[in-house]
Amino acid sequence: MDTVLNQIGNTPLVKLKQASELTGCHIYGKAEYFNPGESVKDRAALFIVQDALKRKLISKGGTIVEGTAGNTGIGLAVVCKEYDLSLKIVIPKTQSIEKKDTLRKMGAELIEVDAVPYSDPKNYIKQSKKIAEDLNKKNSKGVYWANQFDNVANTEAHIQTTAEEIWSQTAGRIDGFTCAVGTGGTLAGVSIGLKNKNKDIKVALSDPMGSSLYSHIKNNKLESSGNSITEGIGTGRITKNFDKALIDDAFQTGDEEALNLVYDLIEKQRIILGGSSGINIAGAIKLAKKMGPGKTIVTILCDHGKRYASKIFNKDFLKSKNLPIPNWL
């Protein structure tokens, strides 16, 4: 069966020239914007839906409900279309207009809610769970709450696909891996998959400001400081996916440093990425400097920058946040 779902995964590894030259290491980014939904989240979306279908928790004509900052929703929209499922998305109002428009164009029904912390019962994730439970009572085809944060089918996607691809693309010559955490699925799955092949591969968390995970890894305390304009990464709790991650180290990066890397990559390599990829590349540089020259380090290039044009390529927005403005903008 030749469907768009066959296009999910098997993304290229791209050498990041500036980061490599700066550190004397070989730093590569997994170009996840090549997925049909243009982000790393397509992988989790596919595994979550297939798992629900396999376990007969939903059937053709049923509905998937999810709370998402955007990319998982877009991945789910791609997958739901193929399996003839409806999709309801609960999303914080603060997310980029580009993501919301994409979701609507792809046929998802959007429920926009105020951005409040996870501890609040009105948090978008908690609201999505309640909506799924209420709908399930009335729908004979099944209503499934995707629950990307605590559904470990997410981790499984990265054990079976991302880690395997990175291992074969580097011919097993990988010394370190790092990425940021939203749900924790990518870091958990890749860390398990790679360490199963070679337990000496160093795995590091790349965390934005405003997230508590850096302090959790470094001091065993969930504490946060500062804030970040990056979307879909950084969190104040330990999800079931993150709980599985095998992490050796952690780095924290501010928005200014991350955005400068994003802008640099546009100028030097014509690669256009979102802010979370900047956090990841900064983490890869820090890991490379710590490990020393000659090492091979891989990170995730999560999604395409056009999804954040109204923020990271918008002079007024950048000015309002005191963030760097590239001279070509």
Coordinates of C-alpha atoms in Angstrom, one line a residue:
M1 CA 0.0 0.0 0.0
D2 CA 1.6 3.2 -1.2
T3 CA 0.4 6.0 1.1
V4 CA 1.8 9.2 2.5
L5 CA 2.4 7.2 5.8
N6 CA 5.3 5.4 4.0
Q7 CA 7.0 8.8 3.8
I8 CA 7.2 9.1 7.6
G9 CA 10.8 8.5 8.8
N10 CA 14.0 7.8 6.9
T11 CA 14.9 11.5 7.1
P12 CA 18.4 12.5 6.0
L13 CA 21.3 13.4 8.3
V14 CA 22.7 16.8 7.5
K15 CA 26.2 17.9 8.5
L16 CA 26.0 21.2 10.4
K17 CA 29.1 22.9 9.1
Q18 CA 29.5 25.9 11.5
A19 CA 28.8 23.8 14.6
S20 CA 31.3 21.1 13.4
E21 CA 34.0 23.7 12.6
L22 CA 33.6 25.5 15.9
T23 CA 34.1 22.3 17.9
G24 CA 36.3 20.1 15.7
C25 CA 33.6 17.5 15.9
H26 CA 31.3 16.0 13.3
I27 CA 27.9 17.4 14.2
Y28 CA 24.8 16.2 12.3
G29 CA 21.2 17.1 12.4
K30 CA 18.4 14.7 11.7
A31 CA 16.3 16.6 9.2
E32 CA 12.8 15.8 10.5
Y33 CA 11.2 18.6 8.5
F34 CA 11.4 16.1 5.6
N35 CA 8.4 14.2 7.1
P36 CA 5.0 14.8 5.4
G37 CA 3.8 16.8 8.4
E38 CA 7.2 18.6 8.4
S39 CA 8.2 17.7 11.9
V40 CA 9.6 15.0 14.1
K41 CA 6.1 14.5 15.7
D42 CA 4.9 12.5 12.6
R43 CA 6.7 9.5 14.0
A44 CA 4.9 9.6 17.4
A45 CA 1.5 10.3 15.7
L46 CA 1.8 7.3 13.5
F47 CA 2.7 4.9 16.3
I48 CA 0.1 6.3 18.6
V49 CA -2.7 5.9 16.1
Q50 CA -1.6 2.5 14.8
D51 CA -1.3 1.3 18.5
A52 CA -4.9 2.4 19.2
L53 CA -6.2 0.7 16.0
K54 CA -4.3 -2.5 16.8
R55 CA -5.8 -2.6 20.3
K56 CA -9.3 -2.0 18.8
L57 CA -9.7 1.2 21.0
I58 CA -10.9 3.0 17.8
S59 CA -12.1 2.1 14.4
K60 CA -12.7 3.8 11.0
G61 CA -15.0 6.8 11.5
G62 CA -13.8 7.2 15.1
T63 CA -12.2 10.3 16.6
I64 CA -8.7 11.1 18.0
V65 CA -8.5 13.9 20.6
E66 CA -5.2 15.5 21.6
G67 CA -3.8 18.4 23.5
T68 CA -0.9 19.7 21.5
A69 CA 1.3 22.8 20.9
G70 CA 0.8 22.1 17.2
N71 CA 3.3 19.7 15.6
T72 CA 1.8 16.5 17.1
G73 CA -1.6 17.8 15.9
I74 CA -0.3 18.2 12.4
G75 CA 1.3 14.8 12.5
L76 CA -2.0 13.3 13.7
A77 CA -3.9 15.2 10.9
V78 CA -1.7 13.4 8.3
V79 CA -2.2 10.0 9.9
C80 CA -6.0 10.4 10.7
K81 CA -6.7 11.3 7.1
E82 CA -5.2 8.0 5.9
Y83 CA -7.2 6.0 8.5
D84 CA -10.4 7.8 8.0
L85 CA -10.6 9.2 11.6
S86 CA -11.8 12.6 12.8
L87 CA -9.4 14.8 14.8
K88 CA -10.1 17.3 17.6
I89 CA -7.2 19.4 18.8
V90 CA -7.0 21.3 22.1
I91 CA -4.3 24.0 21.7
P92 CA -3.1 26.9 23.8
K93 CA -4.0 30.3 22.3
T94 CA -0.3 31.3 22.6
Q95 CA 0.8 29.0 19.8
S96 CA 1.9 30.4 16.4
I97 CA -0.8 31.4 13.9
E98 CA 1.0 29.3 11.2
K99 CA 0.5 26.1 13.2
K100 CA -3.2 26.8 13.9
D101 CA -3.9 27.6 10.2
T102 CA -2.1 24.5 9.1
L103 CA -4.2 22.4 11.5
R104 CA -7.5 23.9 10.2
K105 CA -6.5 23.4 6.6
M106 CA -5.7 19.8 7.3
G107 CA -9.3 19.2 8.6
A108 CA -8.7 19.2 12.3
E109 CA -11.3 20.8 14.6
L110 CA -9.5 23.3 16.9
I111 CA -10.4 24.1 20.4
E112 CA -8.3 27.1 21.6
V113 CA -7.8 27.5 25.3
D114 CA -5.9 29.8 27.6
A115 CA -2.3 28.8 28.3
V116 CA -2.1 27.8 31.9
P117 CA 0.3 25.5 33.8
Y118 CA -0.2 21.7 34.0
S119 CA -1.2 22.0 37.6
D120 CA -4.3 24.0 36.6
P121 CA -7.4 21.8 35.7
K122 CA -7.9 24.1 32.7
N123 CA -4.5 23.1 31.2
Y124 CA -4.9 22.1 27.5
I125 CA -3.7 18.5 28.1
K126 CA -6.2 18.0 30.9
Q127 CA -9.0 19.5 28.9
S128 CA -8.3 17.3 26.0
K129 CA -8.6 14.2 28.2
K130 CA -11.9 15.3 29.5
I131 CA -13.3 16.1 26.0
A132 CA -12.2 12.6 24.9
E133 CA -13.9 10.9 27.9
D134 CA -17.2 12.8 27.3
L135 CA -17.2 12.1 23.6
N136 CA -16.4 8.4 24.1
K137 CA -19.7 7.9 25.8
K138 CA -21.6 8.8 22.6
N139 CA -19.4 7.4 19.8
S140 CA -19.7 3.8 18.8
K141 CA -16.6 3.9 16.6
G142 CA -14.5 4.9 19.6
V143 CA -12.9 8.2 20.7
Y144 CA -9.2 7.9 21.7
W145 CA -7.2 10.4 23.7
A146 CA -3.7 10.3 22.0
N147 CA -2.0 11.5 25.3
Q148 CA 1.4 12.0 23.6
F149 CA 3.0 13.0 26.9
D150 CA 2.3 9.8 28.8
N151 CA 1.5 7.3 26.0
V152 CA 4.7 5.3 25.6
A153 CA 3.9 4.3 22.0
N154 CA 5.6 7.7 21.5
T155 CA 8.9 6.4 22.9
E156 CA 8.5 3.1 21.0
A157 CA 8.4 5.1 17.7
H158 CA 11.8 6.5 18.3
I159 CA 13.3 3.2 19.5
Q160 CA 12.1 1.5 16.4
T161 CA 12.7 4.2 13.8
T162 CA 14.8 7.3 14.8
A163 CA 17.5 5.4 16.8
E164 CA 17.8 2.7 14.1
E165 CA 18.2 5.3 11.4
I166 CA 20.8 7.3 13.3
W167 CA 22.8 4.2 14.0
S168 CA 22.8 3.1 10.4
Q169 CA 23.4 6.6 9.0
T170 CA 26.5 7.1 11.1
A171 CA 27.6 3.4 10.5
G172 CA 27.5 2.9 14.2
R173 CA 30.2 5.6 14.7
I174 CA 28.2 7.9 17.0
D175 CA 29.6 9.2 20.2
G176 CA 26.9 11.5 21.5
F177 CA 23.2 12.4 21.0
T178 CA 21.2 15.4 22.3
C179 CA 17.8 16.9 21.9
A180 CA 15.2 18.9 23.8
V181 CA 12.2 17.5 25.5
G182 CA 8.5 18.3 25.0
T183 CA 6.8 14.9 25.7
G184 CA 10.2 13.2 26.2
G185 CA 9.4 10.6 23.6
T186 CA 12.3 11.5 21.2
L187 CA 15.0 11.6 23.8
A188 CA 13.7 8.5 25.6
G189 CA 13.4 6.4 22.5
V190 CA 16.6 7.5 20.8
S191 CA 18.6 7.1 24.1
I192 CA 17.2 3.5 24.6
G193 CA 17.7 2.6 21.0
L194 CA 21.3 3.9 20.8
K195 CA 22.4 2.6 24.2
N196 CA 21.1 -0.8 23.3
K197 CA 23.7 -0.8 20.5
N198 CA 26.5 0.9 22.5
K199 CA 26.1 1.8 26.1
D200 CA 29.0 4.3 25.9
I201 CA 27.1 6.7 23.7
K202 CA 26.6 9.9 25.7
V203 CA 23.1 11.2 25.8
A204 CA 22.3 14.8 26.9
L205 CA 19.2 16.8 27.4
S206 CA 19.1 20.3 25.7
D207 CA 16.7 22.4 27.7
P208 CA 15.3 25.9 27.0
M209 CA 15.0 28.5 29.8
G210 CA 11.7 28.3 31.8
S211 CA 11.9 24.5 31.8
S212 CA 12.5 22.4 35.0
L213 CA 14.2 19.4 33.4
Y214 CA 17.7 20.8 33.4
S215 CA 17.6 21.3 37.2
H216 CA 15.9 17.8 37.5
I217 CA 18.9 16.1 35.8
K218 CA 21.6 18.3 37.4
N219 CA 20.2 18.7 41.0
N220 CA 17.3 16.2 41.2
K221 CA 14.9 19.1 41.7
L222 CA 12.1 20.4 39.4
E223 CA 13.0 24.1 39.4
S224 CA 12.9 26.6 36.6
S225 CA 14.1 30.1 35.9
G226 CA 13.6 32.4 33.0
N227 CA 11.3 31.8 30.0
S228 CA 11.5 31.0 26.3
I229 CA 9.6 31.7 23.1
T230 CA 10.3 28.2 21.8
E231 CA 7.2 26.1 21.3
G232 CA 6.5 22.5 22.2
I233 CA 9.6 22.0 24.4
G234 CA 10.4 22.5 28.0
T235 CA 8.2 21.3 30.8
G236 CA 7.7 21.3 34.5
R237 CA 6.9 17.6 35.1
I238 CA 8.2 14.2 34.5
T239 CA 6.1 12.5 31.8
K240 CA 5.9 8.7 31.4
N241 CA 7.9 9.1 28.2
F242 CA 10.6 11.2 29.8
D243 CA 10.8 8.9 32.7
K244 CA 12.3 6.2 30.4
A245 CA 15.1 8.4 29.0
L246 CA 18.7 7.3 29.7
I247 CA 20.4 10.7 30.2
D248 CA 24.1 11.3 31.1
D249 CA 24.1 15.1 31.0
A250 CA 22.1 18.3 30.5
F251 CA 22.6 21.7 29.0
Q252 CA 20.5 24.8 29.1
T253 CA 20.3 27.5 26.4
G254 CA 18.7 30.9 26.2
D255 CA 16.6 32.1 23.3
E256 CA 19.2 34.6 22.1
E257 CA 21.8 31.9 21.6
A258 CA 19.3 29.5 20.0
L259 CA 18.0 32.2 17.6
N260 CA 21.5 33.3 16.5
L261 CA 22.2 29.6 15.5
V262 CA 18.9 29.4 13.6
Y263 CA 19.7 32.7 11.7
D264 CA 23.3 31.6 11.1
L265 CA 22.1 28.3 9.5
I266 CA 19.8 30.2 7.2
E267 CA 22.7 32.4 6.0
K268 CA 25.4 29.8 5.8
Q269 CA 23.5 26.6 4.8
R270 CA 20.1 27.8 3.6
I271 CA 18.4 25.6 6.2
I272 CA 15.3 27.2 7.8
L273 CA 14.4 25.8 11.2
G274 CA 12.2 26.7 14.2
G275 CA 13.5 27.8 17.6
S276 CA 13.6 24.4 19.2
S277 CA 16.2 23.2 16.6
G278 CA 18.3 26.2 17.7
I279 CA 18.1 24.8 21.3
N280 CA 19.1 21.4 20.0
I281 CA 22.1 22.7 18.0
A282 CA 23.3 24.7 21.0
G283 CA 23.1 21.5 23.1
A284 CA 25.1 19.6 20.4
I285 CA 27.8 22.3 20.4
K286 CA 28.0 22.2 24.3
L287 CA 28.2 18.4 24.3
A288 CA 30.9 18.4 21.6
K289 CA 33.0 20.9 23.5
K290 CA 32.7 18.7 26.6
M291 CA 33.5 15.5 24.8
G292 CA 36.5 16.9 22.8
P293 CA 37.4 17.1 19.1
G294 CA 36.9 14.2 16.6
K295 CA 33.6 13.0 18.0
T296 CA 30.4 12.4 16.1
I297 CA 27.3 14.0 17.6
V298 CA 23.8 13.9 16.4
T299 CA 20.8 16.1 17.2
I300 CA 17.2 16.6 15.9
L301 CA 16.2 19.4 13.5
C302 CA 12.6 19.3 14.7
D303 CA 10.7 21.3 12.2
H304 CA 10.6 24.0 9.5
G305 CA 11.0 27.6 10.4
K306 CA 8.1 28.8 8.3
R307 CA 5.9 27.5 11.1
Y308 CA 7.1 30.4 13.3
A309 CA 7.4 33.2 10.7
S310 CA 5.1 35.5 12.7
K311 CA 7.5 35.2 15.7
I312 CA 11.1 34.4 14.8
F313 CA 11.1 36.2 11.5
N314 CA 9.0 39.2 12.7
K315 CA 11.0 42.3 13.6
D316 CA 8.3 43.8 15.9
F317 CA 7.9 40.5 17.8
L318 CA 11.7 40.1 18.3
K319 CA 12.0 43.7 19.3
S320 CA 9.2 43.3 21.9
K321 CA 11.1 40.4 23.5
N322 CA 14.6 42.0 23.3
L323 CA 15.8 39.2 21.0
P324 CA 18.4 39.4 18.2
I325 CA 17.2 40.6 14.8
P326 CA 19.2 39.3 11.9
N327 CA 20.5 42.1 9.6
W328 CA 18.7 40.6 6.5
L329 CA 15.2 40.8 8.2

